[in-house]
Amino acid sequence: MIALHDIKSPKPEDFPSELEGLRMTKQRREILSVILSKRDHPTANDVFLRAQKRMPTISLATVYNCLEALVSHGIVRQVNFERESSRYCPNLNDHCHFQDESTGQIHDVTFKKGVNLADFLELPQGTEISHLEISLKGRIGSS
Amino acid sequence: MIALHDIKSPKPEDFPSELEGLRMTKQRREILSVILSKRDHPTANDVFLRAQKRMPTISLATVYNCLEALVSHGIVRQVNFERESSRYCPNLNDHCHFQDESTGQIHDVTFKKGVNLADFLELPQGTEISHLEISLKGRIGSS
DNA sequence: AGGGGAAATTGGAATTATTCTAATTTGGAG
DNA sequence: CTCCAAATTAGAATAATTCCAATTTCCCCT
Ligand SMILES: [Mn+2]
Ligand SMILES: [Mn+2]
Ligand SMILES: [Zn+2]
Ligand SMILES: [Zn+2]
């Protein structure tokens, strides 16, 4: 089973016309391909700028609309660092984010295998988590 | 050693005129007392509304200024959930936050003792974390 | 193939949390 | 008491995101 985000350099044409019950319009396809084609974590505006290269008439409102559609259908993840603008991530595996304060770059951080949340947190019993976000900031030492 | 946030119903007068190197003006005192006097996680505007009761001339800009001063001096914590407005927390112990989606209430969640981040995350070696935020959303089952 | 209609896109305006600015006030040091 | 840096204030500015109303797209039906 090969996940969408494993595809190397996807062209918009590579996507079916419907995905996870979401109609794949050409704008949505373009935006998805922008997000999948570079493993960084672009903001909506970054996505807009990149999408404009191949689709000069796309609007920022559409970028926001498409991102919201992709996120709510679980095709793309939305990532937040404090009050900064949201970023978007194609990695659907369980992971969290580390922002290197010296470069601004965001790195995916996976969980050690076998661990699960409840092992770490003193959660009130009966808690059902629907959404989890872990964001780290710091530096990578030269050692 | 009794921590500030353990004081029951602190009046502004209870605070020294300087704290952690921060000059305690009457506005800062008032705002700190607002935050300490109720264990919820108010937004800046909530704080403004509450502070106005005892200090009708305080301005929203001052509330933001004071919160920023208190946060940057480590006297209060700033808490974020996705794109919602920031909230402020008097609990300085290591903890994270759970928002109950049925009530909107935010609960402090502590870490199980003895665990530490590096045990959970596949961090690139040499990583120095300067800031960490864990935010959960969900519901508390009736069981 | 043609037409209807719901959904998507668009540009621009609106919203809103937060920050900035410039003028005034405050309060501790000398 | 005076001086001065820092804090407060009202209001304007900013910027990310959402809303709106008009247009366009395109799927479905005949
Ligand atoms: Mn989410
Ligand atoms: Mn912080
Ligand atoms: Zn990611
Ligand atoms: Zn808290």
Coordinates of C-alpha atoms (C1' of nucleotides) and ligand atoms in Angstrom, one line a residue:
Chain A
M1 CA 0.0 0.0 0.0
I2 CA 1.7 3.1 -1.2
A3 CA 0.6 6.4 0.4
L4 CA 0.0 9.5 -1.7
H5 CA 2.9 11.4 -0.1
D6 CA 5.4 8.7 -1.1
I7 CA 5.0 9.6 -4.8
K8 CA 8.1 11.3 -5.9
S9 CA 7.4 14.3 -8.1
P10 CA 3.7 14.2 -8.6
K11 CA 2.1 16.1 -11.4
P12 CA -1.5 17.3 -10.9
E13 CA -2.6 14.9 -13.6
D14 CA -1.5 12.0 -11.4
F15 CA -4.4 12.4 -9.1
P16 CA -7.8 10.8 -9.6
S17 CA -10.7 13.1 -10.0
E18 CA -12.0 12.2 -6.6
L19 CA -10.1 11.4 -3.4
E20 CA -11.4 10.5 0.0
G21 CA -14.8 11.7 -1.2
L22 CA -13.4 15.1 -2.2
R23 CA -13.9 16.3 -5.7
M24 CA -10.5 16.9 -7.2
T25 CA -10.9 20.1 -9.2
K26 CA -7.9 21.4 -11.0
Q27 CA -7.1 23.9 -8.3
R28 CA -7.2 21.3 -5.6
R29 CA -5.0 19.1 -7.7
E30 CA -2.5 21.8 -8.2
I31 CA -2.4 22.7 -4.6
L32 CA -2.0 19.1 -3.6
S33 CA 0.8 18.7 -6.0
V34 CA 2.5 21.8 -4.7
I35 CA 2.4 20.4 -1.2
L36 CA 3.5 17.0 -2.2
S37 CA 6.3 18.1 -4.4
K38 CA 8.5 19.7 -1.7
R39 CA 8.9 18.2 1.8
D40 CA 8.9 21.5 3.5
H41 CA 5.9 23.0 5.4
P42 CA 4.7 26.0 3.4
T43 CA 2.2 28.6 4.6
A44 CA -0.9 29.3 2.6
N45 CA 0.8 32.2 1.0
D46 CA 3.8 30.0 0.1
V47 CA 1.4 27.6 -1.5
F48 CA -0.3 30.5 -3.3
L49 CA 3.0 31.7 -4.7
R50 CA 4.1 28.3 -5.9
A51 CA 0.7 27.4 -7.4
Q52 CA 0.6 30.7 -9.3
K53 CA 3.6 29.6 -11.3
R54 CA 1.6 26.9 -13.1
M55 CA -1.8 28.4 -12.6
P56 CA -1.4 32.2 -12.8
T57 CA -5.1 32.9 -12.3
I58 CA -5.6 31.0 -9.1
S59 CA -6.7 33.2 -6.2
L60 CA -5.5 33.3 -2.6
A61 CA -9.1 32.6 -1.5
T62 CA -9.1 29.5 -3.5
V63 CA -5.8 28.4 -1.9
Y64 CA -7.4 28.8 1.5
N65 CA -10.5 27.0 0.3
C66 CA -8.6 24.1 -1.1
L67 CA -6.3 23.8 1.9
E68 CA -9.3 23.6 4.1
A69 CA -10.9 21.0 1.9
L70 CA -7.7 18.9 1.8
V71 CA -7.2 19.2 5.6
S72 CA -10.7 18.4 6.5
H73 CA -10.6 15.3 4.3
G74 CA -7.4 14.2 5.9
I75 CA -5.3 14.5 2.8
V76 CA -3.0 17.2 4.2
R77 CA -2.2 18.2 7.7
Q78 CA -2.3 21.7 9.2
V79 CA 0.6 22.6 11.4
N80 CA 0.7 25.4 13.9
F81 CA 3.5 27.1 15.8
E82 CA 2.3 29.5 18.4
R83 CA 0.8 32.5 16.7
E84 CA 2.6 32.0 13.4
S85 CA 0.6 31.5 10.2
S86 CA -0.5 27.9 9.7
R87 CA 1.7 25.6 7.6
Y88 CA 0.7 22.5 5.7
C89 CA 2.3 19.1 5.7
P90 CA 1.9 16.2 3.4
N91 CA 3.2 13.6 5.8
L92 CA 0.2 11.6 7.1
N93 CA 2.1 9.4 9.3
D94 CA 1.9 10.1 13.0
H95 CA 4.4 12.8 13.7
C96 CA 5.0 16.1 15.3
H97 CA 7.1 19.2 14.4
F98 CA 10.4 20.7 15.4
Q99 CA 11.3 24.2 14.3
D100 CA 15.0 25.0 14.1
E101 CA 15.2 28.5 15.4
S102 CA 18.5 29.2 13.6
T103 CA 17.1 28.4 10.1
G104 CA 13.4 28.6 10.6
Q105 CA 13.1 25.2 9.0
I106 CA 10.5 22.7 10.2
H107 CA 11.4 19.1 10.7
D108 CA 9.1 16.2 11.0
V109 CA 9.7 14.2 14.3
T110 CA 8.3 10.7 14.6
F111 CA 7.4 9.0 17.8
K112 CA 9.5 6.2 19.1
K113 CA 7.7 3.0 18.1
G114 CA 5.7 1.3 20.7
V115 CA 5.0 4.4 22.8
N116 CA 1.6 5.9 23.1
L117 CA 0.3 9.1 24.5
A118 CA -1.4 7.6 27.5
D119 CA 2.0 6.4 28.7
F120 CA 3.2 10.0 29.0
L121 CA 0.2 12.0 30.1
E122 CA -1.8 11.9 33.3
L123 CA -5.1 12.1 31.3
P124 CA -8.4 12.3 33.1
Q125 CA -9.8 8.9 32.8
G126 CA -12.3 8.5 30.0
T127 CA -10.6 11.0 27.8
E128 CA -11.1 10.6 24.0
I129 CA -8.5 12.5 22.1
S130 CA -9.7 13.8 18.7
H131 CA -6.8 16.0 17.9
L132 CA -3.2 16.3 19.1
E133 CA -0.5 18.8 18.3
I134 CA 3.0 18.7 19.5
S135 CA 5.3 21.6 18.5
L136 CA 8.9 22.0 19.5
K137 CA 11.3 24.8 18.9
G138 CA 15.0 24.8 19.5
R139 CA 18.4 24.4 17.9
I140 CA 20.4 21.5 16.6
G141 CA 23.8 21.5 18.4
S142 CA 27.0 21.0 16.4
S143 CA 28.2 18.1 18.5
Chain B
M1 CA 8.9 26.8 48.9
I2 CA 5.4 27.9 48.0
A3 CA 4.9 28.9 44.4
L4 CA 3.0 32.0 43.5
H5 CA 0.2 30.2 41.9
D6 CA -0.5 28.2 45.0
I7 CA -1.7 31.3 46.8
K8 CA -5.5 31.1 47.2
S9 CA -7.2 34.4 46.3
P10 CA -4.4 36.8 45.8
K11 CA -5.0 40.5 45.9
P12 CA -2.8 42.7 43.9
E13 CA -1.4 44.1 47.1
D14 CA 0.0 40.6 47.9
F15 CA 2.7 41.0 45.2
P16 CA 6.1 42.5 45.8
S17 CA 7.0 45.6 43.7
E18 CA 9.4 43.6 41.7
L19 CA 9.3 40.0 40.6
E20 CA 11.8 38.0 38.5
G21 CA 13.4 41.3 37.7
L22 CA 10.1 42.7 36.4
R23 CA 8.8 45.9 37.8
M24 CA 5.4 45.3 39.2
T25 CA 3.3 48.2 38.2
K26 CA -0.3 48.3 39.4
Q27 CA -1.5 47.2 36.0
R28 CA 0.8 44.2 36.0
R29 CA -0.2 43.4 39.5
E30 CA -3.8 43.6 38.6
I31 CA -3.4 41.4 35.6
L32 CA -1.3 38.8 37.5
S33 CA -4.0 38.7 40.2
V34 CA -6.7 38.2 37.6
I35 CA -4.8 35.3 36.1
L36 CA -4.0 33.7 39.5
S37 CA -7.4 34.1 40.9
K38 CA -9.3 31.7 38.7
R39 CA -7.7 28.5 37.4
D40 CA -9.1 28.8 33.9
H41 CA -7.2 29.9 30.8
P42 CA -8.5 33.3 29.9
T43 CA -7.8 35.0 26.6
A44 CA -6.3 38.5 26.6
N45 CA -9.7 39.9 26.2
D46 CA -11.1 37.9 29.1
V47 CA -8.3 39.3 31.2
F48 CA -9.1 42.7 30.0
L49 CA -12.8 42.4 31.0
R50 CA -11.9 41.0 34.4
A51 CA -9.3 43.6 35.1
Q52 CA -11.6 46.4 34.1
K53 CA -13.9 45.5 37.0
R54 CA -11.3 46.7 39.6
M55 CA -9.4 49.1 37.3
P56 CA -11.9 50.7 34.9
T57 CA -9.3 52.8 33.1
I58 CA -6.9 50.0 32.0
S59 CA -6.5 49.6 28.3
L60 CA -6.5 46.5 26.2
A61 CA -3.0 47.5 24.9
T62 CA -1.8 47.5 28.4
V63 CA -3.2 44.1 29.0
Y64 CA -1.3 42.8 26.0
N65 CA 1.8 44.6 27.2
C66 CA 1.5 43.2 30.7
L67 CA 0.8 39.7 29.5
E68 CA 3.8 39.9 27.2
A69 CA 6.0 41.1 30.1
L70 CA 4.7 38.4 32.5
V71 CA 5.1 35.7 29.9
S72 CA 8.6 36.7 28.9
H73 CA 9.7 36.8 32.5
G74 CA 8.3 33.3 33.0
I75 CA 5.6 34.3 35.5
V76 CA 2.7 33.3 33.3
R77 CA 2.4 30.8 30.5
Q78 CA 1.0 31.5 27.1
V79 CA -1.2 28.7 25.7
N80 CA -2.2 28.1 22.1
F81 CA -4.8 25.9 20.5
E82 CA -4.5 25.9 16.7
R83 CA -5.6 29.3 15.4
E84 CA -7.6 30.4 18.4
S85 CA -6.6 33.4 20.4
S86 CA -3.9 32.9 22.9
R87 CA -4.8 32.0 26.5
Y88 CA -2.8 32.5 29.6
C89 CA -2.1 30.0 32.4
P90 CA -0.7 30.6 35.9
N91 CA 0.5 27.0 36.3
L92 CA 4.2 27.0 36.0
N93 CA 4.7 23.3 36.6
D94 CA 5.5 21.2 33.6
H95 CA 2.2 20.5 31.9
C96 CA 0.2 20.6 28.7
H97 CA -3.4 21.3 27.8
F98 CA -6.5 19.5 27.0
Q99 CA -9.5 21.3 25.6
D100 CA -12.8 19.5 26.2
E101 CA -14.7 20.1 22.9
S102 CA -18.1 19.8 24.6
T103 CA -17.6 22.5 27.1
G104 CA -14.7 24.5 25.6
Q105 CA -12.9 24.2 29.0
I106 CA -9.2 23.8 29.1
H107 CA -7.7 21.4 31.6
D108 CA -4.1 21.1 32.7
V109 CA -2.5 17.8 32.0
T110 CA 0.6 16.7 33.7
F111 CA 3.2 14.3 32.5
K112 CA 3.6 11.0 34.2
K113 CA 6.5 11.2 36.5
G114 CA 9.8 9.9 35.4
V115 CA 9.1 10.3 31.7
N116 CA 10.9 12.7 29.5
L117 CA 10.5 13.9 26.0
A118 CA 13.5 12.2 24.5
D119 CA 11.9 8.9 25.5
F120 CA 9.0 9.5 23.2
L121 CA 10.4 11.3 20.2
E122 CA 12.8 10.4 17.6
L123 CA 14.7 13.7 17.9
P124 CA 17.6 14.4 15.6
Q125 CA 20.6 14.0 17.8
G126 CA 22.0 17.2 19.3
T127 CA 18.6 18.8 19.5
E128 CA 18.2 21.4 22.2
I129 CA 14.5 22.1 22.9
S130 CA 13.8 25.7 24.0
H131 CA 10.1 25.5 23.7
L132 CA 7.5 22.8 23.8
E133 CA 3.8 22.9 23.4
I134 CA 1.4 20.0 23.5
S135 CA -2.3 20.7 22.9
L136 CA -5.0 18.1 22.9
K137 CA -8.6 18.3 22.0
G138 CA -11.3 15.8 22.7
R139 CA -14.1 14.7 24.9
I140 CA -14.4 13.2 28.3
G141 CA -16.4 10.0 28.1
S142 CA -19.2 9.3 30.6
S143 CA -17.8 5.9 31.6
Chain C
dA1 C1' -24.8 16.7 -27.3
dG2 C1' -27.5 20.2 -24.4
dG3 C1' -29.2 22.2 -20.1
dG4 C1' -29.9 22.6 -15.1
dG5 C1' -28.0 23.2 -10.9
dA6 C1' -25.0 22.4 -7.1
dA7 C1' -20.5 23.2 -5.9
dA8 C1' -16.2 25.6 -6.6
dT9 C1' -13.7 29.7 -7.8
dT10 C1' -12.8 34.5 -7.7
dG11 C1' -11.7 39.4 -6.3
dG12 C1' -12.5 42.3 -3.1
dA13 C1' -14.3 43.6 1.3
dA14 C1' -14.7 42.4 6.2
dT15 C1' -13.1 40.5 10.4
dT16 C1' -10.3 40.1 14.3
dA17 C1' -6.4 39.1 17.2
dT18 C1' -2.5 41.4 17.9
dT19 C1' 1.1 45.0 17.3
dC20 C1' 2.5 49.6 16.6
dT21 C1' 2.8 54.7 17.3
dA22 C1' 3.1 58.8 19.4
dA23 C1' 1.6 61.4 23.2
dT24 C1' 1.0 61.3 28.2
dT25 C1' 1.6 59.6 32.7
dT26 C1' 4.1 57.4 36.4
dG27 C1' 7.4 56.5 39.8
dG28 C1' 11.9 55.4 41.4
dA29 C1' 16.8 57.5 41.7
dG30 C1' 19.4 61.2 42.8
Chain D
dC1 C1' 11.6 67.9 44.2
dT2 C1' 13.2 67.1 39.6
dC3 C1' 14.5 64.2 36.0
dC4 C1' 14.0 60.5 33.0
dA5 C1' 13.4 56.0 31.5
dA6 C1' 9.9 53.0 31.4
dA7 C1' 4.9 52.1 31.3
dT8 C1' 0.4 53.2 30.0
dT9 C1' -3.0 54.8 26.8
dA10 C1' -6.2 55.5 22.7
dG11 C1' -6.3 54.9 18.5
dA12 C1' -4.4 53.5 14.0
dA13 C1' -2.2 49.9 11.5
dT14 C1' -1.2 45.1 10.3
dA15 C1' -1.8 40.7 8.6
dA16 C1' -3.8 36.1 8.5
dT17 C1' -7.9 34.4 7.6
dT18 C1' -12.8 34.4 6.5
dC19 C1' -16.8 36.1 4.3
dC20 C1' -19.6 37.7 0.3
dA21 C1' -21.8 37.9 -3.9
dA22 C1' -21.0 37.3 -8.6
dT23 C1' -19.3 34.2 -12.0
dT24 C1' -17.6 29.9 -13.7
dT25 C1' -17.1 25.0 -13.8
dC26 C1' -18.5 20.6 -14.4
dC27 C1' -21.2 16.5 -13.1
dC28 C1' -25.7 14.5 -13.9
dC29 C1' -29.8 13.9 -16.4
dT30 C1' -32.5 13.6 -20.6
Ligands
MN1 MN -6.9 19.9 13.1
MN2 MN 6.6 30.6 24.3
ZN3 ZN 5.1 17.4 9.0
ZN4 ZN -2.3 25.4 32.1

